[in-house]
PDB file of C-alpha atoms in Angstrom:
ATOM      1  CA  UNK V   1       0.008   0.004   0.009  1.00  0.00           C
ATOM      2  CA  UNK V   2       1.111   3.562  -0.631  1.00  0.00           C
ATOM      3  CA  UNK V   3       1.651   5.231   2.794  1.00  0.00           C
ATOM      4  CA  UNK V   4       0.930   8.968   3.110  1.00  0.00           C
ATOM      5  CA  UNK V   5       2.750  10.759   5.897  1.00  0.00           C
ATOM      6  CA  UNK V   6       1.358  14.001   7.404  1.00  0.00           C
ATOM      7  CA  UNK V   7       2.527  16.118  10.368  1.00  0.00           C
ATOM      8  CA  UNK V   8       0.244  15.466  13.355  1.00  0.00           C
ATOM      9  CA  UNK V   9      -0.573  19.064  14.258  1.00  0.00           C
ATOM     10  CA  UNK V  10      -0.040  22.706  13.500  1.00  0.00           C
ATOM     11  CA  UNK V  11      -1.025  25.923  15.252  1.00  0.00           C
ATOM     12  CA  UNK V  12      -1.362  29.267  13.469  1.00  0.00           C
ATOM     13  CA  UNK V  13      -2.821  32.704  14.077  1.00  0.00           C
ATOM     14  CA  UNK V  14      -5.710  34.128  12.030  1.00  0.00           C
ATOM     15  CA  UNK V  15      -4.506  35.965   8.909  1.00  0.00           C
ATOM     16  CA  UNK V  16      -1.385  33.928   8.584  1.00  0.00           C
ATOM     17  CA  UNK V  17      -0.558  31.535   5.763  1.00  0.00           C
ATOM     18  CA  UNK V  18      -0.218  27.825   6.569  1.00  0.00           C
ATOM     19  CA  UNK V  19       1.054  24.950   4.483  1.00  0.00           C
ATOM     20  CA  UNK V  20       0.114  21.372   5.302  1.00  0.00           C
ATOM     21  CA  UNK V  21       2.357  18.676   3.783  1.00  0.00           C
ATOM     22  CA  UNK V  22       1.717  15.166   2.656  1.00  0.00           C
ATOM     23  CA  UNK V  23       4.463  12.846   1.527  1.00  0.00           C
ATOM     24  CA  UNK V  24       3.779   9.578  -0.367  1.00  0.00           C
ATOM     25  CA  UNK V  25       5.952   6.489  -0.010  1.00  0.00           C
ATOM     26  CA  UNK V  26       5.891   6.122  -3.773  1.00  0.00           C
ATOM     27  CA  UNK V  27       4.861   8.366  -6.670  1.00  0.00           C
ATOM     28  CA  UNK V  28       1.173   8.944  -7.121  1.00  0.00           C
ATOM     29  CA  UNK V  29       1.390  11.209 -10.219  1.00  0.00           C
ATOM     30  CA  UNK V  30      -1.055  14.057  -9.515  1.00  0.00           C
ATOM     31  CA  UNK V  31      -3.683  11.822  -7.959  1.00  0.00           C
ATOM     32  CA  UNK V  32      -3.644  13.495  -4.570  1.00  0.00           C
ATOM     33  CA  UNK V  33      -6.777  14.907  -2.963  1.00  0.00           C
ATOM     34  CA  UNK V  34      -7.421  16.913   0.205  1.00  0.00           C
ATOM     35  CA  UNK V  35     -10.309  16.878   2.729  1.00  0.00           C
ATOM     36  CA  UNK V  36     -11.315  18.958   5.690  1.00  0.00           C
ATOM     37  CA  UNK V  37     -13.012  17.357   8.680  1.00  0.00           C
ATOM     38  CA  UNK V  38     -14.331  19.691  11.382  1.00  0.00           C
ATOM     39  CA  UNK V  39     -15.049  18.155  14.820  1.00  0.00           C
ATOM     40  CA  UNK V  40     -18.181  16.009  14.827  1.00  0.00           C
ATOM     41  CA  UNK V  41     -18.737  16.411  11.020  1.00  0.00           C
ATOM     42  CA  UNK V  42     -18.097  14.367   7.956  1.00  0.00           C
ATOM     43  CA  UNK V  43     -15.098  15.040   5.698  1.00  0.00           C
ATOM     44  CA  UNK V  44     -15.499  17.527   2.904  1.00  0.00           C
ATOM     45  CA  UNK V  45     -13.536  17.583  -0.364  1.00  0.00           C
ATOM     46  CA  UNK V  46     -11.382  20.683  -0.769  1.00  0.00           C
ATOM     47  CA  UNK V  47      -8.859  19.895  -3.549  1.00  0.00           C
ATOM     48  CA  UNK V  48      -8.798  17.111  -6.138  1.00  0.00           C
ATOM     49  CA  UNK V  49      -5.929  16.028  -8.353  1.00  0.00           C
ATOM     50  CA  UNK V  50      -3.361  17.983  -6.539  1.00  0.00           C
ATOM     51  CA  UNK V  51      -4.460  21.506  -7.396  1.00  0.00           C
ATOM     52  CA  UNK V  52      -8.131  21.679  -8.475  1.00  0.00           C
ATOM     53  CA  UNK V  53     -10.452  23.481  -6.137  1.00  0.00           C
ATOM     54  CA  UNK V  54     -13.670  21.606  -5.395  1.00  0.00           C
ATOM     55  CA  UNK V  55     -16.993  23.327  -5.989  1.00  0.00           C
ATOM     56  CA  UNK V  56     -17.890  25.934  -3.317  1.00  0.00           C
ATOM     57  CA  UNK V  57     -14.544  25.863  -1.633  1.00  0.00           C
ATOM     58  CA  UNK V  58     -13.064  29.345  -0.919  1.00  0.00           C
ATOM     59  CA  UNK V  59     -10.068  30.427  -3.019  1.00  0.00           C
ATOM     60  CA  UNK V  60      -8.072  30.745   0.235  1.00  0.00           C
ATOM     61  CA  UNK V  61      -7.471  27.090  -0.178  1.00  0.00           C
ATOM     62  CA  UNK V  62      -4.892  25.862  -2.782  1.00  0.00           C
ATOM     63  CA  UNK V  63      -3.016  22.675  -3.535  1.00  0.00           C
ATOM     64  CA  UNK V  64       0.314  21.918  -5.175  1.00  0.00           C
ATOM     65  CA  UNK V  65       2.697  19.104  -5.819  1.00  0.00           C
ATOM     66  CA  UNK V  66       3.262  16.050  -7.905  1.00  0.00           C
ATOM     67  CA  UNK V  67       4.958  12.696  -7.539  1.00  0.00           C
ATOM     68  CA  UNK V  68       5.571  12.161  -3.848  1.00  0.00           C
ATOM     69  CA  UNK V  69       5.375  15.642  -2.186  1.00  0.00           C
ATOM     70  CA  UNK V  70       2.161  17.621  -1.929  1.00  0.00           C
ATOM     71  CA  UNK V  71       1.017  20.745  -0.077  1.00  0.00           C
ATOM     72  CA  UNK V  72      -2.288  22.132   0.941  1.00  0.00           C
ATOM     73  CA  UNK V  73      -2.037  25.934   1.579  1.00  0.00           C
ATOM     74  CA  UNK V  74      -4.518  28.150   3.373  1.00  0.00           C
ATOM     75  CA  UNK V  75      -3.954  31.852   2.907  1.00  0.00           C
ATOM     76  CA  UNK V  76      -5.158  33.701   4.865  1.00  0.00           C
ATOM     77  CA  UNK V  77      -6.196  31.352   7.720  1.00  0.00           C
ATOM     78  CA  UNK V  78      -9.546  32.061   9.421  1.00  0.00           C
ATOM     79  CA  UNK V  79     -10.800  30.835  12.842  1.00  0.00           C
ATOM     80  CA  UNK V  80     -13.389  28.631  11.110  1.00  0.00           C
ATOM     81  CA  UNK V  81     -10.551  26.649   9.538  1.00  0.00           C
ATOM     82  CA  UNK V  82     -10.026  24.756  12.779  1.00  0.00           C
ATOM     83  CA  UNK V  83     -10.178  21.060  11.583  1.00  0.00           C
ATOM     84  CA  UNK V  84      -8.262  17.988  10.714  1.00  0.00           C
ATOM     85  CA  UNK V  85      -7.031  17.901   7.119  1.00  0.00           C
ATOM     86  CA  UNK V  86      -6.488  14.558   5.437  1.00  0.00           C
ATOM     87  CA  UNK V  87      -4.728  13.840   2.190  1.00  0.00           C
ATOM     88  CA  UNK V  88      -5.742  10.848   0.003  1.00  0.00           C
ATOM     89  CA  UNK V  89      -4.201   9.209  -3.045  1.00  0.00           C
ATOM     90  CA  UNK V  90      -5.924   7.224  -5.760  1.00  0.00           C
ATOM     91  CA  UNK V  91      -2.954   6.261  -8.004  1.00  0.00           C
ATOM     92  CA  UNK V  92      -2.123   2.982  -6.265  1.00  0.00           C
ATOM     93  CA  UNK V  93      -5.280   1.723  -4.672  1.00  0.00           C
ATOM     94  CA  UNK V  94      -6.973   4.141  -2.255  1.00  0.00           C
ATOM     95  CA  UNK V  95      -5.253   5.286   0.883  1.00  0.00           C
ATOM     96  CA  UNK V  96      -5.493   8.266   3.291  1.00  0.00           C
ATOM     97  CA  UNK V  97      -2.937  10.108   5.420  1.00  0.00           C
ATOM     98  CA  UNK V  98      -3.355  10.063   9.151  1.00  0.00           C
ATOM     99  CA  UNK V  99      -4.394  13.677   9.183  1.00  0.00           C
ATOM    100  CA  UNK V 100      -3.024  17.075  10.343  1.00  0.00           C
ATOM    101  CA  UNK V 101      -4.934  18.784  13.143  1.00  0.00           C
ATOM    102  CA  UNK V 102      -4.907  22.542  12.545  1.00  0.00           C
ATOM    103  CA  UNK V 103      -5.411  24.776  15.611  1.00  0.00           C
ATOM    104  CA  UNK V 104      -6.059  28.489  15.177  1.00  0.00           C
ATOM    105  CA  UNK V 105      -4.553  30.373  18.087  1.00  0.00           C
TER     106      UNK V 105
ATOM    107  CA  UNK Y   1     -28.101  19.694  -3.463  1.00  0.00           C
ATOM    108  CA  UNK Y   2     -26.446  16.324  -3.024  1.00  0.00           C
ATOM    109  CA  UNK Y   3     -27.644  14.464   0.026  1.00  0.00           C
ATOM    110  CA  UNK Y   4     -26.455  11.109   1.304  1.00  0.00           C
ATOM    111  CA  UNK Y   5     -28.190   9.690   4.378  1.00  0.00           C
ATOM    112  CA  UNK Y   6     -26.873   6.537   6.007  1.00  0.00           C
ATOM    113  CA  UNK Y   7     -28.791   4.224   8.262  1.00  0.00           C
ATOM    114  CA  UNK Y   8     -28.569   0.781   9.851  1.00  0.00           C
ATOM    115  CA  UNK Y   9     -25.685   1.251  12.293  1.00  0.00           C
ATOM    116  CA  UNK Y  10     -25.712   0.277  15.959  1.00  0.00           C
ATOM    117  CA  UNK Y  11     -24.330  -2.313  18.388  1.00  0.00           C
ATOM    118  CA  UNK Y  12     -23.658  -5.821  17.090  1.00  0.00           C
ATOM    119  CA  UNK Y  13     -21.853  -8.794  18.593  1.00  0.00           C
ATOM    120  CA  UNK Y  14     -18.648 -10.178  17.047  1.00  0.00           C
ATOM    121  CA  UNK Y  15     -19.336 -12.735  14.352  1.00  0.00           C
ATOM    122  CA  UNK Y  16     -22.903 -11.348  13.602  1.00  0.00           C
ATOM    123  CA  UNK Y  17     -24.103  -9.415  10.527  1.00  0.00           C
ATOM    124  CA  UNK Y  18     -25.321  -5.977   9.844  1.00  0.00           C
ATOM    125  CA  UNK Y  19     -26.592  -4.167   6.722  1.00  0.00           C
ATOM    126  CA  UNK Y  20     -26.040  -0.450   6.160  1.00  0.00           C
ATOM    127  CA  UNK Y  21     -28.117   1.692   3.788  1.00  0.00           C
ATOM    128  CA  UNK Y  22     -27.488   5.012   2.090  1.00  0.00           C
ATOM    129  CA  UNK Y  23     -30.357   6.966   0.517  1.00  0.00           C
ATOM    130  CA  UNK Y  24     -29.103   9.358  -2.120  1.00  0.00           C
ATOM    131  CA  UNK Y  25     -30.748  12.419  -3.591  1.00  0.00           C
ATOM    132  CA  UNK Y  26     -29.926  15.554  -5.515  1.00  0.00           C
ATOM    133  CA  UNK Y  27     -28.122  13.848  -8.397  1.00  0.00           C
ATOM    134  CA  UNK Y  28     -28.663  11.096 -10.961  1.00  0.00           C
ATOM    135  CA  UNK Y  29     -27.680   8.206  -8.754  1.00  0.00           C
ATOM    136  CA  UNK Y  30     -27.513   5.686 -11.559  1.00  0.00           C
ATOM    137  CA  UNK Y  31     -24.713   7.718 -13.333  1.00  0.00           C
ATOM    138  CA  UNK Y  32     -22.187   7.583 -10.544  1.00  0.00           C
ATOM    139  CA  UNK Y  33     -19.948   5.154  -8.720  1.00  0.00           C
ATOM    140  CA  UNK Y  34     -20.378   4.999  -4.969  1.00  0.00           C
ATOM    141  CA  UNK Y  35     -18.158   3.986  -2.124  1.00  0.00           C
ATOM    142  CA  UNK Y  36     -18.048   3.362   1.656  1.00  0.00           C
ATOM    143  CA  UNK Y  37     -15.272   4.860   3.780  1.00  0.00           C
ATOM    144  CA  UNK Y  38     -14.960   4.215   7.484  1.00  0.00           C
ATOM    145  CA  UNK Y  39     -13.333   5.966  10.422  1.00  0.00           C
ATOM    146  CA  UNK Y  40     -12.573   4.192  13.709  1.00  0.00           C
ATOM    147  CA  UNK Y  41     -13.063   6.298  16.854  1.00  0.00           C
ATOM    148  CA  UNK Y  42     -10.465   9.084  17.002  1.00  0.00           C
ATOM    149  CA  UNK Y  43      -8.621   7.490  14.064  1.00  0.00           C
ATOM    150  CA  UNK Y  44      -8.062   8.235  10.406  1.00  0.00           C
ATOM    151  CA  UNK Y  45     -10.064   7.411   7.287  1.00  0.00           C
ATOM    152  CA  UNK Y  46     -10.037   4.002   5.544  1.00  0.00           C
ATOM    153  CA  UNK Y  47     -11.598   3.164   2.190  1.00  0.00           C
ATOM    154  CA  UNK Y  48     -13.782   0.057   2.446  1.00  0.00           C
ATOM    155  CA  UNK Y  49     -15.486  -0.701  -0.914  1.00  0.00           C
ATOM    156  CA  UNK Y  50     -16.490   0.835  -4.185  1.00  0.00           C
ATOM    157  CA  UNK Y  51     -19.204  -0.031  -6.698  1.00  0.00           C
ATOM    158  CA  UNK Y  52     -19.554   1.109 -10.338  1.00  0.00           C
ATOM    159  CA  UNK Y  53     -22.465   3.210 -11.546  1.00  0.00           C
ATOM    160  CA  UNK Y  54     -24.349   0.050 -12.760  1.00  0.00           C
ATOM    161  CA  UNK Y  55     -23.237  -2.326 -10.054  1.00  0.00           C
ATOM    162  CA  UNK Y  56     -21.297  -4.478 -12.510  1.00  0.00           C
ATOM    163  CA  UNK Y  57     -17.886  -3.866 -10.828  1.00  0.00           C
ATOM    164  CA  UNK Y  58     -17.096  -3.962  -7.138  1.00  0.00           C
ATOM    165  CA  UNK Y  59     -13.776  -3.400  -5.227  1.00  0.00           C
ATOM    166  CA  UNK Y  60     -12.885  -4.089  -1.681  1.00  0.00           C
ATOM    167  CA  UNK Y  61      -9.971  -3.544   0.772  1.00  0.00           C
ATOM    168  CA  UNK Y  62      -8.264  -6.777   1.664  1.00  0.00           C
ATOM    169  CA  UNK Y  63      -9.414  -6.842   5.281  1.00  0.00           C
ATOM    170  CA  UNK Y  64     -13.133  -6.966   4.307  1.00  0.00           C
ATOM    171  CA  UNK Y  65     -12.946  -9.170   1.191  1.00  0.00           C
ATOM    172  CA  UNK Y  66     -15.190 -12.232   1.565  1.00  0.00           C
ATOM    173  CA  UNK Y  67     -17.012 -10.666   4.569  1.00  0.00           C
ATOM    174  CA  UNK Y  68     -18.532  -7.351   3.224  1.00  0.00           C
ATOM    175  CA  UNK Y  69     -20.739  -6.900   0.038  1.00  0.00           C
ATOM    176  CA  UNK Y  70     -21.406  -3.546  -1.516  1.00  0.00           C
ATOM    177  CA  UNK Y  71     -24.506  -3.301  -3.691  1.00  0.00           C
ATOM    178  CA  UNK Y  72     -26.920  -0.773  -5.096  1.00  0.00           C
ATOM    179  CA  UNK Y  73     -30.498  -0.347  -6.189  1.00  0.00           C
ATOM    180  CA  UNK Y  74     -30.591   2.319  -8.834  1.00  0.00           C
ATOM    181  CA  UNK Y  75     -34.422   2.375  -8.928  1.00  0.00           C
ATOM    182  CA  UNK Y  76     -34.405   3.358  -5.217  1.00  0.00           C
ATOM    183  CA  UNK Y  77     -31.266   5.492  -5.349  1.00  0.00           C
ATOM    184  CA  UNK Y  78     -29.952   3.545  -2.486  1.00  0.00           C
ATOM    185  CA  UNK Y  79     -26.475   2.099  -1.688  1.00  0.00           C
ATOM    186  CA  UNK Y  80     -25.916  -0.849   0.676  1.00  0.00           C
ATOM    187  CA  UNK Y  81     -23.125  -2.489   2.612  1.00  0.00           C
ATOM    188  CA  UNK Y  82     -23.830  -6.027   3.908  1.00  0.00           C
ATOM    189  CA  UNK Y  83     -21.311  -6.814   6.590  1.00  0.00           C
ATOM    190  CA  UNK Y  84     -20.902 -10.396   7.849  1.00  0.00           C
ATOM    191  CA  UNK Y  85     -18.574 -12.034  10.374  1.00  0.00           C
ATOM    192  CA  UNK Y  86     -18.075  -8.718  12.028  1.00  0.00           C
ATOM    193  CA  UNK Y  87     -14.942  -8.141  14.180  1.00  0.00           C
ATOM    194  CA  UNK Y  88     -14.062  -5.677  16.871  1.00  0.00           C
ATOM    195  CA  UNK Y  89     -11.708  -4.000  14.403  1.00  0.00           C
ATOM    196  CA  UNK Y  90     -14.692  -3.117  12.143  1.00  0.00           C
ATOM    197  CA  UNK Y  91     -15.955  -0.736  14.783  1.00  0.00           C
ATOM    198  CA  UNK Y  92     -16.147   2.637  13.068  1.00  0.00           C
ATOM    199  CA  UNK Y  93     -18.341   5.377  11.641  1.00  0.00           C
ATOM    200  CA  UNK Y  94     -19.179   4.294   8.048  1.00  0.00           C
ATOM    201  CA  UNK Y  95     -19.583   7.044   5.522  1.00  0.00           C
ATOM    202  CA  UNK Y  96     -21.451   6.736   2.202  1.00  0.00           C
ATOM    203  CA  UNK Y  97     -19.620   8.739  -0.490  1.00  0.00           C
ATOM    204  CA  UNK Y  98     -20.248   9.766  -4.103  1.00  0.00           C
ATOM    205  CA  UNK Y  99     -17.112   8.578  -5.766  1.00  0.00           C
ATOM    206  CA  UNK Y 100     -15.430   9.429  -9.015  1.00  0.00           C
ATOM    207  CA  UNK Y 101     -13.910   7.114 -11.535  1.00  0.00           C
ATOM    208  CA  UNK Y 102     -10.475   8.513 -10.812  1.00  0.00           C
ATOM    209  CA  UNK Y 103     -10.690   7.918  -7.130  1.00  0.00           C
ATOM    210  CA  UNK Y 104     -11.649  10.913  -4.985  1.00  0.00           C
ATOM    211  CA  UNK Y 105     -14.753  11.240  -2.845  1.00  0.00           C
ATOM    212  CA  UNK Y 106     -16.815  14.245  -3.907  1.00  0.00           C
ATOM    213  CA  UNK Y 107     -19.581  14.106  -1.345  1.00  0.00           C
ATOM    214  CA  UNK Y 108     -19.994  12.391   2.065  1.00  0.00           C
ATOM    215  CA  UNK Y 109     -22.997  11.477   4.204  1.00  0.00           C
ATOM    216  CA  UNK Y 110     -23.072  12.240   7.882  1.00  0.00           C
ATOM    217  CA  UNK Y 111     -22.070   8.643   8.777  1.00  0.00           C
ATOM    218  CA  UNK Y 112     -23.504   5.844  10.812  1.00  0.00           C
ATOM    219  CA  UNK Y 113     -21.710   4.292  13.814  1.00  0.00           C
ATOM    220  CA  UNK Y 114     -21.156   0.558  13.900  1.00  0.00           C
ATOM    221  CA  UNK Y 115     -19.925  -0.821  17.189  1.00  0.00           C
ATOM    222  CA  UNK Y 116     -18.859  -4.451  17.286  1.00  0.00           C
ATOM    223  CA  UNK Y 117     -18.741  -5.662  20.890  1.00  0.00           C
ATOM    224  CA  UNK Y 118     -20.062  -8.418  23.128  1.00  0.00           C
TER     225      UNK Y 118
END
């Protein structure tokens, strides 16, 4: 299985820029996707195929990367962005990262 | 508006069976693949199974092959997950998702909790 590695947690202040990374154990082309899960809610698709913004998602969110290294960027961060962010690849089977918990100070 | 509403979860003993349902609305159900994704308590996400738009193709993660069956009724716009020989490690919230052919999950239901315990 392709293992996706994410940092466990980040803390930033409102108005700042934050980058959340996801590293794949093998290349996944551009088939990396990002989800936001707020406490007590279901996940929501933010970015598909590395850099495509999902419908209704604010332009403050962006994605980049290819191969094994990918980044989700939020700029500027808002208080409502408190959530866990998961990456997921669909190049080799379907696997998720363990999630990065984002705290807004 | 896409809506996915799961039902059928609850407490079940190890080795027993349970069937989950997902009622879909707001899109042409018969045109899209669907999938189940689960999340154990305080854990990450794990893909479980996928079914093609017409039900002709199904895919499973290794740990549920031979125990779980994904199916659909396009006339009723409903997705199912039949779970047999349940184990404690199957305890999770199960999410119904509208899938894509290239593997991301565009919409998610609110989830239904399955607890496998004696």
